[in-house]
Every structure is written in C-alpha cells, then in structure tokens.
Amino acid sequence: MREASERAFQAAQQVMPGGVNSPVRAFRAVGGTPFFADKGEGPFLYDIDGNRYIDYLLSWGPLIWGHAHPEIVRAVQEAAAKGTSFGVPTTLETEMAEAVIALVPSVEMVRMVNSGTEATMSALRLARAYTGRRYIVKFEGCYHGHADSLLVKAGSGVATLGLPDSPGVPSATAESTLTIPYNDVDAAKALFAEKGDEIAAVIVEPVAGNMGCVLPVPGFLQALREVTAEHQALLICDEVMTGFRVGLSGAQGRFGITPDITTFGKVIGGGLPVGAYGGRRDIMALVAPQGPMYQAGTLSGNPLAMAAGLTALRMLKEAAKEGLYERLEAHGQAIVDAFVRAGTSRGIAVSGHAIGGMFGLFFHGGKVTNYRESSESDKARYAAFFHGMLDSGVSLAPSQQEAGFLSAVHSEAEIEETTQAIEKVFSRL
Ligand code: PMP
C-alpha cells in the first residue's frame, strides 16, 4: 500500500515539473507512482506509508555508508552547530583536498564545487583553456551531468526518457561535442586521426554507470590514455559515480590509468551536495585566482559537506584495509548471480555486471558493452521485475539503464533477502 505516496505525488505534480526535482525520480521508465521517502536507516529506506525497502539506489550512489550513519550525522551536527556557511576559507577544505590527493595519485590539486554537473562543466572549461582547442569527445550513453555541451547522446534520465539531445542546447555548443560508442577503440583512433589537433579532451566514465553498469573492455581506457597523449589532448576521467566506490582510488586505480583531470561527486560529499575536480598541478594552476580560467561558488567547500565527506573518506580508508571493496563486489556479484540464475533457468535473456560497490542487471542475453546493446534490453520485463522487487521490499534503480549501488552497511542478511526476492519475483514474471 502506497496511498500516502499516491497523494503526495498528486500534490507534487501540481507544483513541480513531473512532480520531482530530478527526472529519473518520476519512475517514467517503469511506470507507476514513485514512493516518497520518510527516513533512512542503514541499508533501509522507509516511505511515508511506513513500507521498508532494502535500498540499492542509495541516493544514486553517494551513500556508501548507508542512510544516517551515526558518525556522518555527528560530523554534520557538530559542523552545523558552528555555522552552516562562511564564505571565507576553512581548514576543512584543505583537509578535504589533502584527503583526495592522498587517495587518488593522479590528482595534485583540487577545487571543490557543489555537484557533479559543476565538476564536469568546469573540467571541460579547464581542458579547453589548457589546450586552446574546441572539441570535446564523449561516449554515447555516458552521462556527465546536465551542462549544455554534455547533453549530447547522454545516458541516465536523458536515455530513459528517450531524449538523446535536449532542446535549449545551442547547436553551436552541441556541435563542439563529438560522440563515439563506448568501448570502441577503433572509433576513438579514427576520430583522432581526423580531428586530433582540434580535440581538447576526451571525457569518459571509466566504468559506465548511466546506461546500466557497463565495464570498460580490456585495453579501452589504456587506448584512450595513449591516443589523447599522442595528440596532446587531455583525458578526463569522470569519477563522479565510480570515485571511492569501485575502489579507494576509484576506477583509475583499479584499471591502472592516469588521467589528466578527474571529476568527483556523490561519495565525496558523504550524502551532502558536493562535487570536485582535480588533476595535474600545471593544469589546475590555470584555475582562478591562480590562473585565468574562471570558476567560483558561493557555497563551494561548504563546511557541512566537507565534514560529511571527510568522515566518509576517513572511514573508507580504514574499511578498505579490512577488504570493504572486495566485500561490496562479492555482494554485487551475489545479486547478479541470483538474477542470471533466475532468468537463465526460465529461458529469459539476462546478464549483469558487478564491480566494487556498483552493479547492473540487464534483460539482455549478451554481454552489454555499449549504449546500443544496453538499449536493446527488454524494458517491459525490467519494469515488471522492478515493481515485483519493490513490492517485495527491495528498491532498485527505476530503469535498467542505471546502476545499482551497495553500501558498507548492507549485511549478508539483506543480500540473502534480496536474492530470495529475485527468485520469487522471477517465478511470477
Ligand atoms: N557524472 C556522472 C558519471 C554521473 O553519474 C553524474 C550523476 N549521476 C554526474 C556526472 C552529474 O552529477 P550531479 O547529478 O551531482 O550533477
């Protein structure tokens, strides 16, 4: 029963476009009414009708410590009691920059912003300022936030709603963004052969999480590193989703690549609104006021967000020594295995991936490696599966073209309950 959510959604739709403040929350891909959150507790989310869900959405990735982790809550409360924003520097900001630099070797200087969108938008401006070049290369189905130049063949809600390009983006801006298929090394090389000396940067999700969870094929990221270096273009790893989630040093640590610029968001804010970009010192030196590339923010480096993020990172550093990322991946793999087993035994085409604290489930028989394949997945079946899981008390992403997320506080018991729910839901699909 979700009567209170039904009423809340009716009211919300009168005053907010689609009833939401971010499109994917409206359940357009799976139909039905979104549930409205009341509170979160560890791995669980409770709606305003009192239903409990094991949460694999986790606010779309930030909550690697689950909901309302006592240490994060305490850090935020203590920070708030001292003032919520100052507009002058705090030592917390330096601590945050030092923490990021210590964990991610390619990053030598950092600028904090307020969202992943701001981080990627600023990273593009920086790459263009550094190279003096015009073009940005992105991959079909990758989502890097909603800045004009990145809303071209984007993933996430743009893909879910079938809006490959958005009205309102000037064509001159869209034309400066070149797109090629994910995992296609030949396409990248061909594009560089043609336009290499006009390309400022390649921006890539080193594990794609906005067309479902799609892994880089062996050699893909290395090839991007090589071809960009060869043409003096920059490589931007968008680790807004993967940063501190697929491993302590992000996907770049896991796959052994060294980008020039990295963008962060989600986990780095510990559940508060934060983003960051950082990279090589000579590149970051262009950012104002050290250099001429302008970028600013009234609330950037906000003390509540820094306190939450620093606490999350500090706890991750400790937990990583105890095998946290391996445990997250084992949990993700258990969910993928249960999904694949349940589908295959019934002759339903299914596949999936798990890496660190991310996983993806596809109603698609083959290995999904790019946006075209991800889009071939059976959407009606996913919608039925999604609602079956929700009714069984498990909250997954409301589109199979989104990733699933795990937290450090999901225990074996929740994973077991989830795999049992998968089997039960398939028996009725
Ligand atoms: N980059 C990636 C890889 C993302 O997944 C997202 C958001 N899902 C963004 C950028 C944009 O971040 P935000 O929603 O915080 O603006």
Short mmCIF file of C-alpha atoms and ligand atoms in Angstrom, two decimals:
data_model
loop_
_atom_site.label_atom_id
_atom_site.label_comp_id
_atom_site.label_asym_id
_atom_site.label_seq_id
_atom_site.Cartn_x
_atom_site.Cartn_y
_atom_site.Cartn_z
CA MET A 1 0.00 0.00 0.00
CA ARG A 2 1.41 3.33 -1.01
CA GLU A 3 -1.61 5.62 -0.58
CA ALA A 4 0.27 8.46 1.12
CA SER A 5 2.83 8.43 -1.71
CA GLU A 6 0.00 8.48 -4.28
CA ARG A 7 -1.45 11.60 -2.64
CA ALA A 8 1.97 13.21 -2.26
CA PHE A 9 2.75 12.63 -5.94
CA GLN A 10 -0.58 14.16 -7.00
CA ALA A 11 0.24 17.28 -4.97
CA ALA A 12 3.84 17.41 -6.18
CA GLN A 13 2.81 17.28 -9.85
CA GLN A 14 0.76 20.46 -9.41
CA VAL A 15 3.78 22.49 -8.38
CA MET A 16 6.90 20.81 -9.82
CA PRO A 17 7.51 19.59 -13.40
CA GLY A 18 6.73 15.88 -13.32
CA GLY A 19 6.38 16.14 -9.56
CA VAL A 20 10.13 15.84 -9.00
CA ASN A 21 13.35 17.80 -8.80
CA SER A 22 15.29 15.33 -10.95
CA PRO A 23 13.65 13.45 -13.85
CA VAL A 24 14.66 9.86 -13.06
CA ARG A 25 12.81 10.03 -9.74
CA ALA A 26 9.46 10.07 -11.55
CA PHE A 27 9.52 6.33 -12.49
CA ARG A 28 8.85 7.12 -16.18
CA ALA A 29 10.80 4.07 -17.40
CA VAL A 30 8.99 1.60 -15.16
CA GLY A 31 5.60 3.29 -14.77
CA GLY A 32 3.64 3.66 -11.54
CA THR A 33 3.98 6.14 -8.74
CA PRO A 34 7.29 6.87 -7.05
CA PHE A 35 7.34 6.28 -3.32
CA PHE A 36 8.11 9.28 -1.13
CA ALA A 37 10.88 8.90 1.42
CA ASP A 38 10.25 9.42 5.10
CA LYS A 39 13.58 8.33 6.56
CA GLY A 40 16.59 6.13 6.02
CA GLU A 41 18.37 3.84 8.46
CA GLY A 42 21.50 1.94 7.42
CA PRO A 43 20.62 -0.19 4.36
CA PHE A 44 16.90 0.60 4.68
CA LEU A 45 14.69 3.34 3.33
CA TYR A 46 11.18 3.88 4.76
CA ASP A 47 8.44 5.55 2.75
CA ILE A 48 5.69 7.81 4.08
CA ASP A 49 3.28 4.85 4.12
CA GLY A 50 5.63 3.05 6.51
CA ASN A 51 6.93 0.48 3.98
CA ARG A 52 10.54 -0.62 4.40
CA TYR A 53 12.86 -1.19 1.44
CA ILE A 54 16.37 -2.61 1.23
CA ASP A 55 17.90 0.30 -0.65
CA TYR A 56 20.14 -0.28 -3.69
CA LEU A 57 19.55 3.21 -5.07
CA LEU A 58 21.33 4.86 -2.14
CA SER A 59 20.52 8.36 -3.37
CA TRP A 60 22.02 7.36 -6.75
CA GLY A 61 25.38 6.44 -5.29
CA PRO A 62 26.56 8.80 -2.55
CA LEU A 63 25.50 6.69 0.43
CA ILE A 64 28.32 4.16 0.58
CA TRP A 65 27.85 4.27 4.38
CA GLY A 66 24.11 3.72 4.11
CA HIS A 67 21.49 6.10 5.49
CA ALA A 68 22.10 8.32 8.51
CA HIS A 69 25.39 6.70 9.52
CA PRO A 70 25.94 7.81 13.16
CA GLU A 71 29.46 9.13 12.52
CA ILE A 72 28.42 11.15 9.49
CA VAL A 73 25.36 12.50 11.28
CA ARG A 74 27.54 13.52 14.24
CA ALA A 75 30.09 15.22 11.98
CA VAL A 76 27.33 17.20 10.24
CA GLN A 77 25.68 18.16 13.54
CA GLU A 78 28.94 19.34 15.02
CA ALA A 79 29.76 21.35 11.91
CA ALA A 80 26.25 22.86 11.72
CA ALA A 81 26.44 23.98 15.34
CA LYS A 82 29.45 26.10 14.40
CA GLY A 83 27.76 27.73 11.40
CA THR A 84 26.48 26.43 8.08
CA SER A 85 28.47 28.57 5.65
CA PHE A 86 31.16 31.23 5.93
CA GLY A 87 32.30 32.39 2.50
CA VAL A 88 35.85 32.57 3.83
CA PRO A 89 38.29 29.65 3.82
CA THR A 90 38.19 26.86 6.39
CA THR A 91 40.87 24.29 7.22
CA LEU A 92 38.28 21.59 6.48
CA GLU A 93 38.66 22.43 2.78
CA THR A 94 42.41 21.89 2.89
CA GLU A 95 41.87 18.64 4.77
CA MET A 96 39.47 17.51 2.06
CA ALA A 97 41.88 18.40 -0.73
CA GLU A 98 44.69 16.57 1.10
CA ALA A 99 42.48 13.51 1.59
CA VAL A 100 41.60 13.33 -2.11
CA ILE A 101 45.20 13.86 -3.21
CA ALA A 102 46.38 11.11 -0.83
CA LEU A 103 43.85 8.62 -2.20
CA VAL A 104 43.99 9.43 -5.92
CA PRO A 105 47.59 9.69 -7.18
CA SER A 106 46.76 11.49 -10.48
CA VAL A 107 45.26 14.39 -8.51
CA GLU A 108 47.74 17.02 -7.34
CA MET A 109 45.35 19.94 -6.71
CA VAL A 110 41.61 20.07 -6.11
CA ARG A 111 38.73 22.55 -6.45
CA MET A 112 35.52 21.77 -4.59
CA VAL A 113 32.15 22.54 -6.21
CA ASN A 114 28.52 21.70 -5.37
CA SER A 115 27.52 18.93 -7.78
CA GLY A 116 28.87 16.50 -10.33
CA THR A 117 27.47 18.71 -13.08
CA GLU A 118 29.55 21.65 -11.91
CA ALA A 119 32.61 19.43 -11.70
CA THR A 120 32.39 18.15 -15.29
CA MET A 121 31.34 21.51 -16.71
CA SER A 122 34.37 23.12 -15.06
CA ALA A 123 36.67 20.30 -16.17
CA LEU A 124 35.69 20.90 -19.81
CA ARG A 125 36.31 24.61 -19.49
CA LEU A 126 39.69 23.86 -17.94
CA ALA A 127 40.62 21.41 -20.71
CA ARG A 128 39.70 23.97 -23.35
CA ALA A 129 41.61 26.70 -21.50
CA TYR A 130 44.67 24.48 -21.21
CA THR A 131 44.75 23.23 -24.80
CA GLY A 132 43.22 26.22 -26.55
CA ARG A 133 41.14 23.72 -28.53
CA ARG A 134 37.44 23.43 -29.22
CA TYR A 135 36.21 19.82 -29.38
CA ILE A 136 35.26 17.52 -26.53
CA VAL A 137 34.85 13.80 -27.18
CA LYS A 138 32.29 11.88 -25.15
CA PHE A 139 30.80 8.40 -25.39
CA GLU A 140 27.22 7.55 -26.29
CA GLY A 141 25.24 6.66 -23.19
CA CYS A 142 27.69 8.26 -20.78
CA TYR A 143 26.11 10.90 -18.57
CA HIS A 144 28.23 13.68 -17.16
CA GLY A 145 25.59 15.98 -15.72
CA HIS A 146 23.37 18.49 -17.48
CA ALA A 147 25.77 21.18 -18.73
CA ASP A 148 24.96 22.20 -22.33
CA SER A 149 27.98 20.63 -24.00
CA LEU A 150 27.44 17.30 -22.24
CA LEU A 151 23.76 16.81 -23.06
CA VAL A 152 24.63 15.13 -26.32
CA LYS A 153 23.77 11.43 -26.64
CA ALA A 154 23.73 11.33 -22.86
CA GLY A 155 22.75 8.44 -20.62
CA SER A 156 20.79 8.32 -17.34
CA GLY A 157 17.44 10.16 -17.40
CA VAL A 158 18.15 11.53 -20.89
CA ALA A 159 18.35 7.97 -22.19
CA THR A 160 15.47 6.77 -20.04
CA LEU A 161 13.20 9.47 -21.43
CA GLY A 162 14.46 8.87 -24.99
CA LEU A 163 15.78 12.43 -25.37
CA PRO A 164 19.20 11.89 -26.94
CA ASP A 165 19.68 15.63 -27.26
CA SER A 166 17.93 18.33 -25.29
CA PRO A 167 16.11 21.35 -26.71
CA GLY A 168 17.63 24.52 -25.36
CA VAL A 169 21.20 23.47 -26.06
CA PRO A 170 22.58 25.83 -28.74
CA SER A 171 23.57 23.88 -31.85
CA ALA A 172 26.99 25.55 -31.85
CA THR A 173 27.58 24.08 -28.39
CA ALA A 174 26.31 20.62 -29.31
CA GLU A 175 28.49 20.66 -32.44
CA SER A 176 31.58 21.04 -30.30
CA THR A 177 30.85 17.70 -28.64
CA LEU A 178 31.82 14.67 -30.71
CA THR A 179 30.37 11.30 -29.70
CA ILE A 180 31.51 7.75 -30.35
CA PRO A 181 30.40 4.37 -28.96
CA TYR A 182 31.71 3.28 -25.55
CA ASN A 183 34.41 0.61 -25.66
CA ASP A 184 35.15 1.35 -29.34
CA VAL A 185 38.91 1.89 -29.58
CA ASP A 186 38.87 1.99 -33.39
CA ALA A 187 36.29 4.79 -33.40
CA ALA A 188 38.42 6.79 -30.96
CA LYS A 189 41.53 6.33 -33.08
CA ALA A 190 39.68 7.23 -36.28
CA LEU A 191 38.27 10.39 -34.71
CA PHE A 192 41.71 11.46 -33.51
CA ALA A 193 43.22 10.70 -36.91
CA GLU A 194 40.70 13.11 -38.42
CA LYS A 195 40.43 15.88 -35.80
CA GLY A 196 43.17 15.15 -33.25
CA ASP A 197 44.74 18.60 -33.22
CA GLU A 198 41.37 20.26 -32.52
CA ILE A 199 40.34 17.98 -29.63
CA ALA A 200 40.71 19.48 -26.16
CA ALA A 201 39.73 16.39 -24.20
CA VAL A 202 38.09 13.01 -24.04
CA ILE A 203 35.71 12.67 -21.10
CA VAL A 204 34.85 9.14 -20.05
CA GLU A 205 33.08 7.27 -17.28
CA PRO A 206 35.85 4.73 -16.57
CA VAL A 207 33.09 2.31 -15.59
CA ALA A 208 29.88 3.45 -17.24
CA GLY A 209 27.02 3.73 -14.77
CA ASN A 210 24.43 5.68 -16.70
CA MET A 211 23.47 3.10 -19.33
CA GLY A 212 23.23 0.44 -16.63
CA CYS A 213 26.56 -0.70 -15.25
CA VAL A 214 28.87 -1.32 -18.22
CA LEU A 215 32.51 -2.29 -17.77
CA PRO A 216 35.38 -1.00 -19.91
CA VAL A 217 36.67 -3.81 -22.15
CA PRO A 218 40.33 -4.69 -21.52
CA GLY A 219 42.58 -2.07 -23.12
CA PHE A 220 39.85 0.53 -23.74
CA LEU A 221 40.91 3.01 -21.07
CA GLN A 222 44.60 2.46 -21.84
CA ALA A 223 43.94 3.17 -25.53
CA LEU A 224 42.19 6.42 -24.62
CA ARG A 225 45.16 7.39 -22.48
CA GLU A 226 47.54 6.67 -25.35
CA VAL A 227 45.60 8.37 -28.13
CA THR A 228 44.96 11.54 -26.10
CA ALA A 229 48.63 11.77 -25.06
CA GLU A 230 49.74 11.24 -28.65
CA HIS A 231 47.64 14.21 -29.78
CA GLN A 232 48.29 16.46 -26.73
CA ALA A 233 44.63 16.25 -25.75
CA LEU A 234 43.59 15.73 -22.13
CA LEU A 235 41.94 12.66 -20.65
CA ILE A 236 39.18 13.46 -18.16
CA CYS A 237 38.01 10.56 -16.00
CA ASP A 238 34.53 11.33 -14.76
CA GLU A 239 34.59 9.51 -11.43
CA VAL A 240 31.51 11.24 -10.04
CA MET A 241 29.94 7.80 -9.69
CA THR A 242 32.98 5.50 -9.51
CA GLY A 243 35.18 7.65 -7.25
CA PHE A 244 35.75 5.96 -3.86
CA ARG A 245 33.05 3.47 -4.91
CA VAL A 246 34.69 0.89 -7.19
CA GLY A 247 37.87 1.19 -5.13
CA LEU A 248 39.63 3.59 -2.80
CA SER A 249 41.47 5.19 -5.75
CA GLY A 250 38.42 4.95 -7.99
CA ALA A 251 38.24 3.23 -11.34
CA GLN A 252 41.55 4.81 -12.38
CA GLY A 253 43.30 2.97 -9.56
CA ARG A 254 41.55 -0.24 -10.38
CA PHE A 255 42.39 -0.11 -14.09
CA GLY A 256 45.80 1.50 -13.69
CA ILE A 257 45.32 4.63 -15.77
CA THR A 258 46.47 8.18 -15.05
CA PRO A 259 44.06 10.83 -16.33
CA ASP A 260 44.96 14.50 -16.58
CA ILE A 261 41.78 15.68 -14.85
CA THR A 262 39.35 13.77 -12.63
CA THR A 263 35.85 14.79 -11.60
CA PHE A 264 34.19 13.67 -8.37
CA GLY A 265 30.77 13.87 -6.74
CA LYS A 266 28.43 11.58 -4.82
CA VAL A 267 30.59 9.63 -2.29
CA ILE A 268 32.98 12.56 -1.79
CA GLY A 269 30.13 14.51 -0.18
CA GLY A 270 29.08 11.80 2.27
CA GLY A 271 25.45 12.36 1.22
CA LEU A 272 25.55 16.16 1.06
CA PRO A 273 25.59 18.15 -2.21
CA VAL A 274 29.22 18.18 -3.36
CA GLY A 275 31.41 17.79 -6.42
CA ALA A 276 35.08 18.34 -7.10
CA TYR A 277 37.58 18.41 -9.92
CA GLY A 278 41.29 17.98 -9.71
CA GLY A 279 44.32 16.86 -11.63
CA ARG A 280 47.81 17.69 -12.68
CA ARG A 281 49.30 20.71 -10.94
CA ASP A 282 50.24 22.55 -14.16
CA ILE A 283 46.67 22.19 -15.43
CA MET A 284 44.97 23.15 -12.15
CA ALA A 285 47.26 26.19 -11.97
CA LEU A 286 45.05 27.73 -14.67
CA VAL A 287 42.06 27.91 -12.30
CA ALA A 288 41.26 31.38 -10.89
CA PRO A 289 42.62 33.09 -8.87
CA GLN A 290 45.92 31.29 -9.52
CA GLY A 291 45.22 31.40 -13.24
CA PRO A 292 42.79 32.96 -15.73
CA MET A 293 40.12 30.21 -16.06
CA TYR A 294 37.15 31.45 -14.08
CA GLN A 295 35.07 29.20 -11.86
CA ALA A 296 33.54 30.06 -8.48
CA GLY A 297 30.82 29.12 -5.96
CA THR A 298 29.06 30.87 -3.06
CA LEU A 299 28.64 27.62 -1.13
CA SER A 300 31.65 25.71 -2.53
CA GLY A 301 33.65 23.90 0.14
CA ASN A 302 30.64 24.13 2.45
CA PRO A 303 31.62 23.10 5.99
CA LEU A 304 28.73 20.64 6.46
CA ALA A 305 29.53 18.94 3.19
CA MET A 306 33.27 18.88 3.95
CA ALA A 307 32.61 17.37 7.39
CA ALA A 308 30.34 14.67 5.95
CA GLY A 309 32.65 13.90 3.04
CA LEU A 310 35.80 13.80 5.13
CA THR A 311 34.17 11.42 7.60
CA ALA A 312 33.04 9.15 4.77
CA LEU A 313 36.52 9.11 3.21
CA ARG A 314 38.25 8.54 6.54
CA MET A 315 36.01 5.55 7.30
CA LEU A 316 36.54 4.19 3.76
CA LYS A 317 40.29 4.33 4.16
CA GLU A 318 40.06 2.21 7.30
CA ALA A 319 37.45 -0.18 5.92
CA ALA A 320 39.42 -0.71 2.70
CA LYS A 321 42.18 -2.29 4.77
CA GLU A 322 39.61 -4.81 6.02
CA GLY A 323 38.53 -5.70 2.48
CA LEU A 324 35.49 -3.43 2.14
CA TYR A 325 35.63 -3.12 -1.65
CA GLU A 326 36.04 -6.87 -2.12
CA ARG A 327 33.04 -7.45 0.16
CA LEU A 328 30.93 -4.89 -1.76
CA GLU A 329 31.82 -6.59 -5.03
CA ALA A 330 31.01 -10.04 -3.63
CA HIS A 331 27.60 -8.72 -2.59
CA GLY A 332 27.01 -7.20 -6.02
CA GLN A 333 28.10 -10.42 -7.68
CA ALA A 334 25.72 -12.45 -5.48
CA ILE A 335 22.84 -10.24 -6.68
CA VAL A 336 23.93 -10.52 -10.32
CA ASP A 337 24.35 -14.31 -9.99
CA ALA A 338 20.88 -14.71 -8.46
CA PHE A 339 19.41 -12.60 -11.29
CA VAL A 340 21.23 -14.52 -14.03
CA ARG A 341 20.36 -17.89 -12.45
CA ALA A 342 16.69 -16.99 -12.06
CA GLY A 343 16.44 -15.77 -15.67
CA THR A 344 18.51 -18.46 -17.36
CA SER A 345 16.66 -21.30 -15.64
CA ARG A 346 13.44 -19.93 -17.14
CA GLY A 347 14.81 -19.23 -20.61
CA ILE A 348 14.72 -15.45 -20.09
CA ALA A 349 17.64 -13.49 -21.60
CA VAL A 350 19.57 -11.87 -18.76
CA SER A 351 23.06 -10.64 -17.94
CA GLY A 352 24.77 -8.41 -15.41
CA HIS A 353 27.98 -6.94 -14.05
CA ALA A 354 29.34 -6.16 -10.58
CA ILE A 355 32.40 -4.08 -9.75
CA GLY A 356 33.26 -2.67 -6.32
CA GLY A 357 30.10 -1.09 -4.94
CA MET A 358 28.28 -0.93 -8.30
CA PHE A 359 26.22 -3.49 -10.20
CA GLY A 360 23.95 -3.69 -13.23
CA LEU A 361 21.14 -6.04 -14.24
CA PHE A 362 20.03 -6.34 -17.88
CA PHE A 363 17.22 -8.23 -19.57
CA HIS A 364 19.63 -8.83 -22.43
CA GLY A 365 21.21 -12.15 -23.34
CA GLY A 366 24.68 -10.96 -24.32
CA LYS A 367 27.39 -9.07 -22.54
CA VAL A 368 26.35 -5.41 -22.64
CA THR A 369 29.32 -3.28 -23.69
CA ASN A 370 27.80 -0.07 -25.06
CA TYR A 371 24.72 2.10 -25.27
CA ARG A 372 23.22 0.37 -28.31
CA GLU A 373 23.30 -3.00 -26.59
CA SER A 374 22.06 -1.54 -23.32
CA SER A 375 19.11 -0.01 -25.21
CA GLU A 376 18.19 -3.39 -26.73
CA SER A 377 17.39 -4.73 -23.24
CA ASP A 378 13.77 -5.71 -22.59
CA LYS A 379 12.28 -2.67 -20.89
CA ALA A 380 8.83 -4.10 -20.21
CA ARG A 381 10.34 -7.07 -18.39
CA TYR A 382 12.56 -4.82 -16.31
CA ALA A 383 9.52 -2.73 -15.34
CA ALA A 384 7.69 -5.87 -14.16
CA PHE A 385 10.79 -7.08 -12.32
CA PHE A 386 11.37 -3.68 -10.72
CA HIS A 387 7.81 -3.45 -9.37
CA GLY A 388 7.93 -7.08 -8.19
CA MET A 389 11.09 -6.30 -6.25
CA LEU A 390 9.63 -3.08 -4.84
CA ASP A 391 6.56 -4.96 -3.64
CA SER A 392 8.94 -7.47 -2.01
CA GLY A 393 10.68 -4.64 -0.13
CA VAL A 394 13.71 -4.11 -2.40
CA SER A 395 14.36 -0.75 -4.06
CA LEU A 396 16.38 -0.94 -7.29
CA ALA A 397 17.04 1.80 -9.86
CA PRO A 398 13.79 2.65 -11.68
CA SER A 399 15.44 1.90 -15.06
CA GLN A 400 17.85 -0.83 -16.13
CA GLN A 401 19.88 1.93 -17.79
CA GLU A 402 21.01 3.00 -14.33
CA ALA A 403 23.44 1.30 -11.97
CA GLY A 404 22.68 -0.38 -8.66
CA PHE A 405 24.68 0.59 -5.56
CA LEU A 406 25.83 -1.22 -2.43
CA SER A 407 26.76 0.16 0.94
CA ALA A 408 29.17 -0.94 3.64
CA VAL A 409 26.19 -1.50 5.97
CA HIS A 410 24.27 -3.94 3.75
CA SER A 411 24.85 -7.21 5.63
CA GLU A 412 24.71 -10.81 4.44
CA ALA A 413 21.11 -10.92 5.72
CA GLU A 414 19.98 -8.14 3.34
CA ILE A 415 21.82 -9.71 0.41
CA GLU A 416 20.19 -13.07 1.20
CA GLU A 417 16.74 -11.44 1.45
CA THR A 418 17.40 -9.77 -1.92
CA THR A 419 18.50 -12.92 -3.75
CA GLN A 420 15.43 -14.74 -2.40
CA ALA A 421 13.20 -11.90 -3.57
CA ILE A 422 14.78 -12.14 -7.05
CA GLU A 423 13.93 -15.85 -7.28
CA LYS A 424 10.38 -15.23 -6.05
CA VAL A 425 9.79 -12.32 -8.45
CA PHE A 426 11.07 -14.32 -11.46
CA SER A 427 8.72 -17.18 -10.57
CA ARG A 428 5.84 -14.76 -11.23
CA LEU A 429 7.26 -12.77 -14.18
N1 PMP B 1 28.92 12.39 -13.91
C1 PMP B 1 28.49 11.16 -13.67
C2 PMP B 1 29.32 9.97 -14.09
C3 PMP B 1 27.27 10.96 -13.01
O1 PMP B 1 26.85 9.72 -12.77
C4 PMP B 1 26.51 12.09 -12.63
C5 PMP B 1 25.18 11.95 -11.91
N2 PMP B 1 24.59 10.75 -11.88
C6 PMP B 1 27.02 13.35 -12.91
C7 PMP B 1 28.23 13.48 -13.55
C8 PMP B 1 26.27 14.59 -12.51
O2 PMP B 1 26.30 14.75 -11.13
P1 PMP B 1 25.18 15.63 -10.39
O3 PMP B 1 23.89 14.90 -10.56
O4 PMP B 1 25.66 15.69 -8.98
O5 PMP B 1 25.16 16.96 -11.04
#
